[in-house]
Backbone as a ProteinNet text record, in pm:
[ID]
protein_1_A
[PRIMARY]
MSAGKILIVEDEPKIAQLLVDYLERDDFTVSVLHEGTDAVDTVKSEAPDFVILDLMLPGKDGLSICREVRQFSNIPIMMLTAKVDEIDRLIGLEIGADDYVCKPFSPREIVARVRTILRRVQQSPAPQTDDIVRYREVTLQVDKYECSVSEQRIELTPVEFRLLHGFMQRPGRVFSRDQLMDICYDDERVVSDRTIDTHIKNLRKKIEASADRVVIHSIYGVGYKID
[TERTIARY]
117.9	-19.2	122.7	87.5	150.1	174.9	213.3	199.7	193.5	191	139.3	136.2	82.3	109.3	285.9	406.5	460.7	535.7	484.1	498.3	682.5	736.8	852.5	874.4	904.4	974.3	1083.9	1187.7	1324.1	1444.1	1499.9	1563.5	1713.4	1737.2	1840.3	1797.2	1825.3	1766.2	1846.8	2066.1	2044.7	1969.8	1951.3	1885.6	1698.4	1657.4	1508.7	1499.6	1668.6	1614.7	1680.9	1805.9	1785.7	1707.8	1574.6	1536.3	1323.6	1355.7	1258.9	1261.6	1442.2	1449.5	1487.6	1455.9	1535	1331.4	1249.7	1075.2	1058.7	1034.2	967.4	1047	1165.8	1186.3	1095.6	1097.2	1012.3	844.5	825.5	618.3	597.9	668.7	564.2	539.6	444.1	439.7	526	599.8	618.9	638.1	635.3	667.8	704.8	775.2	869.8	878.8	931.3	911.7	1004.4	1076.9	1159.7	1218.1	1074.1	1062.5	948.2	944.1	823.7	714.9	694.3	565.5	443.7	451.6	303.7	275	353	357.2	248	130.8	53.8	-79.2	-49.6	-128	-199.5	6.8	-45.5	-19.5	-90.5	-84.9	-265.7	-276.5	-468.8	-534.8	-389.4	-506.9	-428.6	-334.3	-267.6	-339.8	-313.1	-443.9	-288.4	-201.6	-84.7	-53.5	-62.1	-53.5	10.5	190.8	304.4	348.1	453	500.6	604.8	790.3	837.4	916.3	962.5	908.8	1026.7	1182.1	1309	1213.2	1312.2	1331.4	1330.3	1423.2	1501.6	1415.6	1331.7	1384.7	1329.5	1264.7	1304.4	1172	1173.1	941.9	852	912.5	859.3	837.8	957.6	1033.6	862.7	988.8	914.4	777.5	805.8	785.1	613.5	674.8	484.6	514	512	443.5	307.3	462.8	299.2	268	192.4	70.8	19	77.1	-97.6	-123.2	-63.5	-95.2	-234.2	-137.3	-190.5	-362.6	-363.3	-525	-612.9	-570.3	-641.9	-705.5	-467.4	-444.4	-429.5	-389.1	-396.6	-262.3	-230.3	-140.8	9.4	69.3	153.1	319.8	370	459.4	603.7	739.6	877.4	955.1	986.7	1079.5	1186.9	1316.4	1467.4	1557.3	1549.9	1725.6	1835.4	1889.9	2041.7	2102.3	2051.7	2199.9	2062.9	2171	2123.1	2045.3	2067.7	2008.1	1845.4	1885.1	1776	1665	1641.9	1531.3	1450.7	1573.5	1497.7	1409.7	1469	1335.8	1218.6	1254.4	1077.5	1028.9	1073.6	1028.7	921.6	1009.5	1011.8	858.7	853.4	755.1	600.1	655.3	486.5	467.2	536.1	424.9	369.3	347.6	290.6	353.3	438.5	501.6	533	510.7	569.5	591.7	768.5	863.2	996.9	1134	1214.9	1355.1	1404.3	1519.3	1654.5	1761.8	1840.6	1970.1	1961.7	2078.1	2232.5	2354.8	2299.7	2183	2140.8	2013.1	2054.7	2013.2	2031.2	1911.6	1845.5	1752.7	1668.1	1754.5	1679.1	1577.1	1694.1	1607.4	1477.7	1538.5	1355.9	1264.5	1268.9	1121.8	1136.5	1246.5	1192.4	1058.8	1096.2	1025.1	854.7	874.4	765.6	678.8	720.3	614.1	564.8	654.3	657.2	517.7	565.6	408.5	317.5	308.7	154.2	133.5	141.2	111.2	27.1	64.9	-22.9	-88.4	-86	-255.1	-276.3	-280.3	-398.1	-465	-376.4	-445.6	-584.1	-728.1	-915	-893.8	-925.5	-930.6	-1035	-1037.6	-1103.8	-1263.6	-1389.3	-1482.3	-1451.9	-1420.2	-1365.5	-1462.3	-1555.5	-1567.9	-1495.8	-1505.9	-1418.5	-1374	-1475.4	-1443.2	-1333.8	-1353.1	-1268.9	-1235.9	-1063.2	-951.3	-876.3	-888.2	-836.2	-682.2	-605.1	-426.9	-418.5	-436.7	-409.2	-408.7	-369.8	-398.7	-369.6	-420.4	-426	-497	-642.6	-759.1	-802.9	-802.8	-859.4	-970.3	-1055.3	-1164.7	-1126.9	-1094.6	-1109.4	-1149.2	-1336.4	-1353.6	-1402.9	-1368.4	-1301.7	-1133.3	-1064.8	-889.5	-874.7	-940.6	-921.9	-850.8	-737.1	-693.5	-716.9	-664.3	-644.7	-509.1	-509	-400.2	-441.3	-414.3	-511.1	-577.9	-745.8	-793.3	-790	-622.1	-623.2	-686.3	-707.3	-629.5	-581.1	-451.8	-374	-388.7	-333	-346.4	-264.6	-330.5	-169.7	-212.3	-102.7	-126.1	-171.5	-220.4	-363.1	-223.6	-140.1	1.5	92.3	66.2	85.2	-51.2	-136.6	-262.2	-224.1	-276.6	-196.5	-77.2	-39.5	102.6	12.2	17.6	-100.6	-163.2	-316.4	-375.2	-329.9	-230.9	-135.5	-95	-93.5	83.8	5.3	-105	-202.2	-287.9	-302.2	-398.7	-344.9	-194.7	-121.5	-24.4	-85.7	-21.4	198.3	360.8	421.8	523.1	361	418.7	547.2	694.8	757.1	739.1	728.4	723.5	815	856	980.2	945.2	1066.2	952.9	938.4	935.1	906.5	724.5	709.9	599.7	488.6	557	562.1	513.7	544	498.3	433.8	424.2	255.6	137.8	162.8	33.6	63.3	161.3	153.7	48.9	93.3	80	28.3	-95.5	-123.1	-136.2	-134.5	-43.4	53.6	211.7	305.2	385.1	404.9	476.8	589.2	712.8	812.2	937	895.2	995.8	1053.8	1164.3	1291.5	1246.1	1440.9	1352.9	1340.7	1443.4	1466.5	1325.3	1215.1	1136.8	997.2	959.9	918.8	959.9	1105.1	1145.6	1147.8	1085.9	1036.3	892.9	890.8	701.2	714.4	818.1	768	857.5	925.5	1005.2	910.3	782.4	679.8	568.3	574.7	412.8	426.2	612.6	682.4	696.1	656.9	702.6	551.4	471	312.7	246.6	238.3	181.7	268.8	372.8	448.9	439.5	418.9	398.2	241.9	149.9	80.3	6.4	132.9	211.4	239.9	221.5	310.8	385.2	422.7	536.2	620.7	709.2	758.7	639.7	606.4	520.3	528.1	570.2	710.2	863.8	827.6	983	1070.1	1231.5	1297.3	1425.9	1355.9	1422	1524.6	1678.9	1770.5	1755.3	1767.3	1847.4	1740.8	1607.9	1527.5	1369.5	1319.8	1202.1	1145.6	1030.6	927.3	791.1	758.9	744	581.4	542.1	437.9	422.7	485.5	572.4	316.9
-99.5	-26.7	185.8	234.7	376.4	428.1	487.7	562.4	705.6	678.3	871.5	891	987.2	1005.8	1166.5	1161.3	1207.2	1369.8	1370.2	1479.5	1608.3	1574.5	1626.4	1714.4	1911.4	1876.4	1916.2	1940	1900.8	1906.6	2008.6	2003	1960.5	1900.2	1846.5	1662.5	1589.8	1497.2	1380.3	1395.7	1351.5	1363.8	1467.1	1504.4	1441.6	1478.7	1377.6	1297.8	1214.7	1093.5	992.9	1095.1	1091.2	1025.2	1156.7	1238.5	1066.5	1034.7	923.1	790.2	818.5	611.7	643.9	750.1	701.4	716.3	805.1	755.8	661	611.3	466.1	371	405.2	271.4	296.9	435.5	444.3	398.9	401.8	314.1	426.7	492.2	663	626.1	660.3	684.9	776.5	845.5	953.6	1006.4	1131.3	1165.4	1224.6	1264.8	1442.9	1496.8	1611.3	1718.4	1761.9	1809.9	1865.1	1996.1	2061.2	2130.1	2244.7	2345.7	2410.6	2433	2479.9	2479.3	2374.2	2274.7	2201.7	2209.2	2201.9	2201	2246.8	2332.2	2389.3	2221	2254.8	2159	2019.6	1972.3	1866.5	1843.6	1896.1	1917.6	1939.5	2020.7	1933.3	1770.7	1751.8	1618.5	1469.4	1506.7	1443.9	1401.3	1514.5	1551.2	1472.7	1485.6	1390.4	1462.2	1460.7	1452.1	1538.5	1563	1605.9	1683.9	1770.5	1849.8	1851.7	1866.5	1876.4	1967.3	2099.5	2166.5	2293	2258.3	2357.2	2521.4	2608.6	2722	2734.3	2726.3	2792.7	2672.8	2646.5	2553.3	2664.6	2615.8	2631.7	2651.4	2663.8	2638.8	2789.9	2730.9	2851.4	2857.9	2953.1	2992.4	2889.1	2837.3	2789.4	2852.6	3047.3	3103	3088.1	3092.8	3142.1	3001.4	2895.9	2776.8	2738.9	2764.8	2817.3	2923.8	3024.3	3073.6	3074.3	2985.8	2987.4	2772.6	2758.5	2600.9	2658.7	2713.8	2805.6	2866.8	2883.5	2965.8	2911.7	2758.6	2666.1	2493.9	2491	2351.2	2413.1	2382.1	2402.5	2218.6	2132	2074.3	2080.7	2015.2	2061.1	2065	2137.7	2210.9	2278.9	2175	2174.1	2215.3	2337.1	2431.3	2381.6	2298.7	2236.6	2436.2	2471.8	2578	2495.2	2643.3	2677.3	2740.5	2764.2	2887.6	2944.3	2991.2	2893.7	3059	3106	3342.9	3368.4	3244.8	3184.3	3135.8	3050.5	3086.1	3221.8	3357.4	3449.1	3531	3490.7	3497.1	3468.9	3361.7	3283.2	3319.7	3295.5	3330.2	3451.3	3536.7	3695.8	3705.7	3622.3	3660.1	3600.2	3482.5	3424.1	3372.2	3265.6	3275	3171.1	3115.1	2942.6	2812.6	2839	2648.3	2598.1	2542.1	2476.5	2429.5	2419.2	2387.4	2355.6	2430.3	2520	2366.9	2370.6	2263.8	2310.8	2340.8	2420.8	2265.8	2347	2213.9	2206.4	2094.3	1946.6	1937.4	1817.9	1782.7	1642.3	1578.2	1498.4	1388.1	1330.9	1214.4	1158.3	1117.7	1050.4	1136.7	1276.3	1379.1	1456.7	1436.8	1457.5	1434.8	1322.4	1188.2	1220.1	1155.9	1239.1	1363.4	1438.8	1572.2	1484.7	1482.3	1511.9	1380.6	1306.6	1157.6	1279.5	1352	1395.9	1501.6	1560.8	1724.8	1644.8	1525.3	1430.5	1322	1343.7	1301.6	1480.9	1553.5	1636.6	1686.9	1691.2	1717.2	1577.5	1535.3	1395.4	1303.4	1476.2	1401	1503.8	1449.1	1507.5	1654.4	1704.6	1821.2	1795.9	1824.9	1901.5	2008.9	2009.4	2080.3	2201.4	2268.3	2478	2610.3	2648	2777.9	2932.4	3022.7	3081.8	3180.1	3130.4	3189.5	3080.9	2990.9	2839.6	2803.9	2812.1	2763.7	2642.6	2546.7	2394.9	2353.3	2324.7	2250.2	2170	2080.1	1915.3	1966.4	2027.8	2028.1	2230.6	2283.8	2411.9	2401	2478.9	2613.2	2707.4	2804.6	3012	2999.1	3060.1	3196.9	3284.7	3225.7	3402.4	3559.5	3543.3	3625	3715.8	3603.3	3661.9	3600.8	3654.6	3573.7	3500.2	3403.1	3370.6	3236.8	3183.7	3027.6	2891.4	2794.9	2695.9	2615.6	2556	2425.7	2279	2207.8	2020.7	2094	2214.1	2192.2	2308	2363.8	2476.1	2608.7	2701.2	2819.4	2890.1	2952	3019.1	3174.1	3297.7	3406.3	3385.9	3525.7	3521	3724.7	3776.1	3995.2	3921.8	4035.2	4047.6	4042.3	4023.7	4003.3	3889.4	3812.9	3657.4	3603.1	3703.3	3594.9	3634.4	3662.1	3722.7	3596.2	3611.8	3551.8	3464.9	3376.1	3212.8	3165.5	3210.8	3253.6	3250.3	3326.1	3300.9	3200.3	3125.4	3020.6	2910.1	2916	2769.4	2803.7	2845.5	2914.4	2861.8	2814.8	2746.1	2695.2	2585.8	2481.7	2366.7	2412	2412.3	2445.1	2588.3	2735.2	2839.5	2805.7	2869.3	3054.6	3095.3	3269.4	3287.3	3427.1	3546.8	3637.8	3771.5	3815.2	3868.8	3934.7	4068.7	3983.3	3894.9	3846.5	3880.7	3846.9	3815.8	3927.6	3981	4194	4241.1	4186.9	4226.2	4163.9	4075.6	3956.9	4051.6	4073.3	4116.3	4240.1	4362.4	4529.5	4480.6	4626.8	4636.5	4811.4	4894.2	5016.2	5066.4	4978.2	5004.2	5063.7	5008.2	5072.5	4974.4	5018	4964.7	4902.4	4865.9	4709.1	4683.5	4575.3	4540.8	4349	4280.2	4130.2	4076.9	4124.2	4162.8	4159.2	4191.7	4229	4108.8	4060.4	4003.9	3830.6	3865.8	3700.3	3638.7	3815.3	3829.6	3736.8	3826.6	3748.2	3642.7	3547.9	3423.6	3379.1	3380.4	3336.4	3355.6	3410.9	3433.7	3296.6	3404.8	3282.4	3099.4	3053.8	2896.8	2837.6	2926.2	2914.7	2897.3	2997.5	2994.1	2881.1	2834.8	2755.6	2579.1	2553.6	2424.3	2479.5	2513.9	2435.6	2322.2	2350.3	2300.8	2191.2	2174.6	2079.8	2030.3	1902.7	1755.7	1773.6	1901.9	1897.9	1998.9	2064.4	2173	2196.1	2319.8	2423.2	2406.7	2558.1	2606.7	2635.5	2604.6	2587.7	2710.2	2734.1	2857.4	2723.3	2892.8	2791.3	2863	2856.3	2945	3041.1	3122.4	3225.3	3234.9	3242.8	3227.6	3260.4	3207.3	3230.4	3142.9	3098	3011.3	2919.2	2816.9	2818.2	2728.7	2670.9	2588	2445.7	2342.1	2155.3	2125.2
44.8	-16.8	-29.3	-93.9	-156.5	11.7	78.2	152.3	169.2	-30	-47.9	-154.9	-168.2	-390.8	-341.4	-434.3	-427.9	-523.9	-564.3	-735.4	-631.8	-769.4	-745.5	-857.8	-871.6	-928.3	-944.1	-1052	-945.7	-1123.6	-1144.9	-1313.5	-1227.7	-1203.4	-1156.2	-1145.5	-1276.6	-1280.3	-1129.5	-1152.9	-1013.1	-897.4	-842.7	-737.4	-761.1	-771.1	-837.8	-789.6	-844.6	-910.5	-723.8	-671.9	-563.1	-447	-533.6	-398.2	-469.9	-547.1	-602	-607.8	-554.7	-434.5	-340.7	-312.8	-135	-94.5	-196.3	-115.4	-205.6	-274.8	-273.2	-197.7	-131.9	-48.7	52.8	56.6	170.6	134.3	15	-38.1	-12.9	-39	-149.8	-349.2	-431.6	-531.3	-532.7	-675.1	-700.7	-793.1	-888.4	-1053.3	-1000.9	-1155.7	-1148.2	-1288.9	-1274.4	-1313.3	-1333.1	-1445.7	-1476.1	-1453.3	-1559.5	-1521.8	-1516.7	-1454.8	-1412.2	-1478.6	-1539.6	-1723.8	-1657.4	-1635	-1631.3	-1476.8	-1356	-1260.3	-1243.7	-1178.1	-1152.3	-1193.1	-1337.9	-1415.2	-1343.5	-1330.4	-1289.6	-1177.1	-1118.9	-885.7	-957.7	-1037.2	-1057.6	-1093.9	-1243.2	-1252.2	-1196.6	-1079.9	-1042	-885.4	-819.4	-698.4	-637.5	-602	-519	-336.5	-279.4	-142.1	-115.9	-173.3	-89.2	-262.3	-235.4	-354.2	-266.5	-374.2	-303.2	-460.4	-502.9	-546.3	-602.4	-708.8	-637.7	-644.7	-658.5	-667.8	-814.1	-771.8	-920.6	-1045.9	-1146.8	-1305.8	-1422.3	-1466	-1695.9	-1689.3	-1804.5	-1801.3	-1697	-1542.5	-1411.8	-1293.9	-1251.2	-1096.3	-1043.7	-929.9	-767.8	-731.9	-760.4	-632.4	-719.2	-843.7	-906	-929.5	-897.3	-921	-750.9	-608.9	-515.1	-537.4	-574.4	-518.8	-624.7	-739.9	-803.3	-663.1	-727.1	-607.8	-460.1	-419.8	-304.8	-356.9	-484.7	-401	-501.4	-524.1	-497.5	-402.8	-319.2	-296.3	-153.7	-23.4	22.9	97.8	-37.3	-46.3	20.5	84.5	203.2	-27.8	31.6	-65.1	66.5	-4.9	115.1	-89.4	-133.1	-146.7	-129	-192.4	-180.4	-302.6	-161.9	-216.3	-290.6	-287.7	-364.3	-284.8	-230.9	-56.9	22	115.5	285.4	267	240.2	266.5	95.9	-8.9	8.1	72.2	209.9	314.4	324.8	362	436.2	284.1	199.6	129.1	91.7	59	79.3	223.8	228.6	463	363.9	352.3	331.8	250.5	117.8	25.3	79	192.7	255.6	149.3	104.7	-5.2	-37.8	91.5	194.2	177.5	159.6	101.3	310.4	306.7	489.4	483.6	438.8	458.7	352	448.9	379	315.3	256.4	281.8	149.8	241.7	191.6	71.9	-29.7	-108.3	-37.7	-69.4	-32.8	95	38.3	202.5	236.8	287.1	333.3	316.5	174.5	233	309.5	373.7	429.3	593.3	575.8	632.4	584.8	410	391.4	309.2	331.1	386.5	502.6	619.7	742.5	791.4	642.6	671.1	599.4	508.6	406.2	550.6	631.5	600.4	817.1	881.4	934.5	891.4	839.6	782.9	684.3	595.5	607.5	802.2	856.3	1021.1	1047.5	1021.9	1117.2	1020	849.4	735.9	804.6	811.9	808.8	914.7	1038.7	1187.2	1132.1	1196.6	1207.8	1279.9	1266.1	1379.7	1407.8	1538.9	1671.3	1567.5	1566.1	1574.1	1602.8	1493.1	1528.7	1425.2	1506.9	1467.4	1452.3	1362.7	1392.3	1561.4	1635.9	1808.6	1859.7	1766.2	1875.8	1798.1	1866.6	1740.2	1844.4	1848.4	1891	1812.5	1855	1796.7	1974.4	1971.2	2055.3	2123.9	2220.1	2374.5	2419.2	2295.6	2251.3	2256.8	2313.7	2316.5	2305.8	2156.2	2211.4	2216.6	2291.2	2270.6	2172.1	2123.7	2015.9	2046.2	2043.7	2053.4	2216.6	2308.8	2530.1	2539	2394.8	2420.7	2529.9	2571.4	2616.8	2603.6	2738.2	2643.5	2751.2	2703.8	2783.3	2718.8	2840.5	2732.5	2870.9	2744.1	2882.6	2925.9	2869	2913.4	3111.1	3167.6	3197.8	3146.4	3227.9	3189	3183.2	3115.3	3100.9	3118.7	3125.5	3095.3	3001.5	2872.8	2781.9	2829	2749.5	2748.3	2596.9	2559.5	2374.7	2276.2	2319.9	2150.4	2200.9	2347.2	2347.8	2263.4	2257	2245.3	2089.9	2086.3	1879.3	1792.5	1896.2	1871.6	1843.3	1944.7	1984.8	1863.4	1828.5	1724.2	1597.9	1592.9	1406.2	1437.8	1487.7	1481.1	1488.2	1579.9	1523.4	1467.2	1332.2	1223.2	1052.3	1076.4	1011.9	1084.2	1169	1268.1	1105.5	1219.1	1070.1	1017.4	936.1	951.9	927.9	934.6	977.4	981.3	1057.2	1047	1034.5	1013.5	1027	1140.1	1267.3	1373.8	1216.2	1196.3	1019.2	1068.9	1035.3	945.4	1125.8	1186.1	1377	1379	1369.8	1382.6	1391	1292.5	1136.7	1256.1	1260.7	1339.8	1504.2	1499.2	1704.2	1706.8	1579.3	1557.3	1468	1459.5	1406.1	1344.2	1461.1	1397	1440	1265.8	1192.9	1366.3	1463.8	1531.3	1449.8	1507.6	1475.9	1626.1	1623.8	1697.8	1692.4	1883.2	1745.3	1703.9	1705.9	1647.4	1805.6	1948	2036.6	2142.6	2052.6	2151.1	2164.8	1990.7	1939.1	2029.9	2032.7	2098.3	2269.8	2331.8	2543.5	2500.9	2424.5	2354.2	2355.8	2245.6	2221.9	2279.5	2393.4	2575.4	2625.3	2690.6	2778.7	2818.8	2633.1	2561.6	2576.7	2529.1	2500	2678.8	2804.3	2911.6	2955.1	2970.8	3039.2	2960	2779.9	2743	2825.7	2835.4	2899.1	2993.4	2999	3213.2	3220	3136.9	3104.4	3019	2912.4	2786.4	2820.4	2745	2758.5	2679.9	2565.8	2523.7	2499.3	2395.6	2327	2248.5	2303.6	2080.6	2056	2090.4	2011.4	1993.5	1906.5	1817.6	1732.4	1752.2	1727.4	1604	1448.4	1343.4	1344.3	1355.2	1352.4	1269.4	1321.3	1201.2	1125.5	1115.2	997.4	1185.4	1191.9	1326.8	1359	1405.1	1478.7	1449.1	1514.5	1407.7	1531	1534.9	1679.7	1532.1	1652.5	1675.1	1569
[MASK]
+++++++++++++++++++++++++++++++++++++++++++++++++++++++++++++++++++++++++++++++++++++++++++++++++++++++++++++++++++++++++++++++++++++++++++++++++++++++++++++++++++++++++++++++++++++++++++++++++++++++++++++++++++++++++++++++++++

């Protein structure tokens, strides 16, 4: 039984074949495109469970493909980049990718990340409305600015609440500090990275006092995400 269908869009045949070999060894069904021209149509027609997408592609680049796919699908997308500094640019563009991996990479790590993201996506979420947002043991009552963790009420500041709400709306997504500033403050005030780090530190301490796992993770040089 297939573990899922993976579409790889990668113009370097050796890299694409390496990913195919490791993913198929882990029981995934894999298809490959070596240019970006037909990528969006292939996502529509084949309905894969996951897309691994190179940033620089002939025909149509990865950024454009990701943006177009996000107009009709929330399918998990992993972006492959050739340079470390491109990751900051990807994050800043808010293209909606679920993960970012820099070349060269470990194919075993790619498979592990794919499995982790698919497990998260395939989990059946608890019913929720616009006023109630749940993720694992954390529940937000948005209209009342109330938060509970493992059914224990915790007190958050308005900024901490908005931060957590932003994370919970996109579990697994990495947010840069600039994006978190936009979530926290709607009056365009200027705050430092250290201010965001302090809010995250305080929020993490409050949540993890009641949670049974680390909830908010630091991604070195990039930002933060909820696991």
